[in-house]
CSV table of C-alpha atoms in Angstrom, one decimal:
chain,number,residue,atom,x,y,z
A,463,UNK,CA,300.9,-30.1,244.6
A,464,UNK,CA,299.8,-26.5,244.8
A,465,UNK,CA,296.3,-25.4,243.9
A,466,UNK,CA,296.2,-24.8,240.2
A,467,UNK,CA,294.3,-21.9,238.7
A,468,UNK,CA,292.8,-22.9,235.4
A,469,UNK,CA,290.4,-21.5,233.0
A,470,UNK,CA,290.0,-18.4,230.8
A,471,UNK,CA,289.6,-15.0,232.3
A,472,UNK,CA,286.8,-14.4,229.7
A,473,UNK,CA,284.7,-17.0,231.5
A,474,UNK,CA,284.8,-14.9,234.7
A,475,UNK,CA,283.5,-11.9,232.9
A,476,UNK,CA,280.2,-13.6,232.4
A,477,UNK,CA,279.7,-14.0,236.1
A,478,UNK,CA,276.8,-12.3,237.8
A,479,UNK,CA,278.9,-10.2,240.1
A,480,UNK,CA,278.5,-7.1,237.9
A,481,UNK,CA,274.7,-7.3,238.4
A,482,UNK,CA,275.0,-7.5,242.2
A,483,UNK,CA,274.8,-4.4,244.3
A,484,UNK,CA,277.5,-4.2,247.0
A,485,UNK,CA,276.6,-1.3,249.3
A,486,UNK,CA,280.0,-0.9,250.7
A,487,UNK,CA,282.3,2.0,251.1
A,488,UNK,CA,285.8,0.9,250.2
A,489,UNK,CA,288.7,2.5,252.2
A,490,UNK,CA,291.1,5.0,250.7
A,491,UNK,CA,288.5,5.9,248.0
A,492,UNK,CA,289.1,2.8,246.0
A,493,UNK,CA,286.4,1.9,243.5
A,494,UNK,CA,286.3,-1.9,243.7
A,495,UNK,CA,282.7,-2.2,242.7
A,496,UNK,CA,282.5,-5.1,240.1
A,497,UNK,CA,281.0,-2.7,237.6
A,498,UNK,CA,283.9,-0.2,237.7
A,499,UNK,CA,286.6,0.1,235.2
A,500,UNK,CA,289.2,0.1,238.0
A,501,UNK,CA,287.9,-3.3,239.2
A,502,UNK,CA,288.0,-4.7,235.7
A,503,UNK,CA,291.6,-3.4,235.1
A,504,UNK,CA,292.8,-4.8,238.5
A,505,UNK,CA,291.1,-8.1,237.9
A,506,UNK,CA,292.7,-8.5,234.5
A,507,UNK,CA,296.1,-7.7,235.9
A,508,UNK,CA,295.7,-10.2,238.7
A,509,UNK,CA,294.5,-12.9,236.3
A,510,UNK,CA,297.3,-12.2,233.9
A,511,UNK,CA,299.9,-12.6,236.6
A,512,UNK,CA,298.3,-15.7,237.9
A,513,UNK,CA,298.3,-17.2,234.4
A,514,UNK,CA,301.9,-16.3,233.8
A,515,UNK,CA,302.9,-17.8,237.2
A,516,UNK,CA,301.1,-21.0,236.4
A,517,UNK,CA,302.9,-21.2,233.1
A,518,UNK,CA,306.3,-20.8,234.7
A,519,UNK,CA,305.6,-23.1,237.7
A,520,UNK,CA,304.3,-25.8,235.4
A,521,UNK,CA,307.8,-26.3,234.1
A,522,UNK,CA,308.6,-27.8,237.4
A,523,UNK,CA,305.8,-30.3,237.5
A,524,UNK,CA,307.8,-33.2,235.9
A,525,UNK,CA,310.7,-32.8,238.4
A,526,UNK,CA,308.1,-32.7,241.3
A,527,UNK,CA,306.6,-35.9,240.0
A,528,UNK,CA,310.0,-37.5,240.0
A,529,UNK,CA,310.6,-36.4,243.6
A,530,UNK,CA,307.2,-37.8,244.5
A,531,UNK,CA,308.2,-41.2,242.9
A,532,UNK,CA,311.5,-41.3,244.8
A,533,UNK,CA,309.9,-40.4,248.2
A,534,UNK,CA,306.9,-42.7,247.8
A,535,UNK,CA,306.6,-44.9,250.9
A,536,UNK,CA,303.7,-47.0,249.6
A,537,UNK,CA,304.4,-49.3,246.8
A,538,UNK,CA,301.7,-51.6,245.4
A,539,UNK,CA,302.1,-55.3,245.8
A,540,UNK,CA,303.5,-57.3,243.0
A,541,UNK,CA,301.3,-59.9,241.3
A,542,UNK,CA,303.1,-62.7,243.1
A,543,UNK,CA,302.6,-61.1,246.5
A,544,UNK,CA,298.9,-60.3,245.7
A,545,UNK,CA,298.4,-64.0,245.1
A,546,UNK,CA,300.0,-64.9,248.4
A,547,UNK,CA,297.8,-62.3,250.2
A,548,UNK,CA,294.7,-63.7,248.5
A,549,UNK,CA,295.4,-67.2,249.7
A,550,UNK,CA,296.2,-66.1,253.3
A,551,UNK,CA,295.9,-62.5,254.4
A,552,UNK,CA,298.1,-63.1,257.4
A,553,UNK,CA,301.1,-64.1,255.4
A,554,UNK,CA,303.9,-61.4,255.4
A,555,UNK,CA,304.8,-59.5,252.2
A,556,UNK,CA,307.7,-57.2,251.4
A,557,UNK,CA,308.0,-53.9,253.1
A,558,UNK,CA,309.9,-51.4,251.0
A,559,UNK,CA,311.1,-48.2,252.7
A,560,UNK,CA,313.2,-46.0,250.5
A,561,UNK,CA,316.5,-44.8,251.9
A,562,UNK,CA,316.1,-41.4,250.4
A,563,UNK,CA,312.8,-40.9,252.3
A,564,UNK,CA,314.4,-42.1,255.6
A,565,UNK,CA,317.4,-39.8,255.0
A,566,UNK,CA,315.1,-36.8,254.4
A,567,UNK,CA,313.1,-37.5,257.5
A,568,UNK,CA,316.2,-37.9,259.6
A,569,UNK,CA,317.6,-34.6,258.3
A,570,UNK,CA,314.2,-32.9,258.9
A,571,UNK,CA,314.2,-34.2,262.5
A,572,UNK,CA,317.7,-33.0,263.1
A,573,UNK,CA,317.0,-29.6,261.7
A,574,UNK,CA,313.8,-29.2,263.7
A,575,UNK,CA,315.6,-30.1,266.9
A,576,UNK,CA,318.7,-28.0,266.2
A,577,UNK,CA,317.0,-24.8,265.1
A,578,UNK,CA,313.5,-24.7,266.6
């Protein structure tokens, strides 16, 4: 999953950055000092866009979770198999390898060899 930006932009306004002194000359006469109005305006626009982006992308989270379920290669042991393993750890248990995962990996291998 992608890194998720959370929180309220108002929380960031309480940060101590405005009290710090950054002796730096910004190129192209930009005023990016944390105390400047331009910095505040730019930060607000960036935060707004990041929040809107998260709102839109979060609509895809359920479908991504379903894809993760389909492509899961590790499946926990059933209760019956756990009991078998507890009695003798050397006993074999079921290995489940989803066809969808193997098909995807085969396609990825082919595409990598064919086009790279």
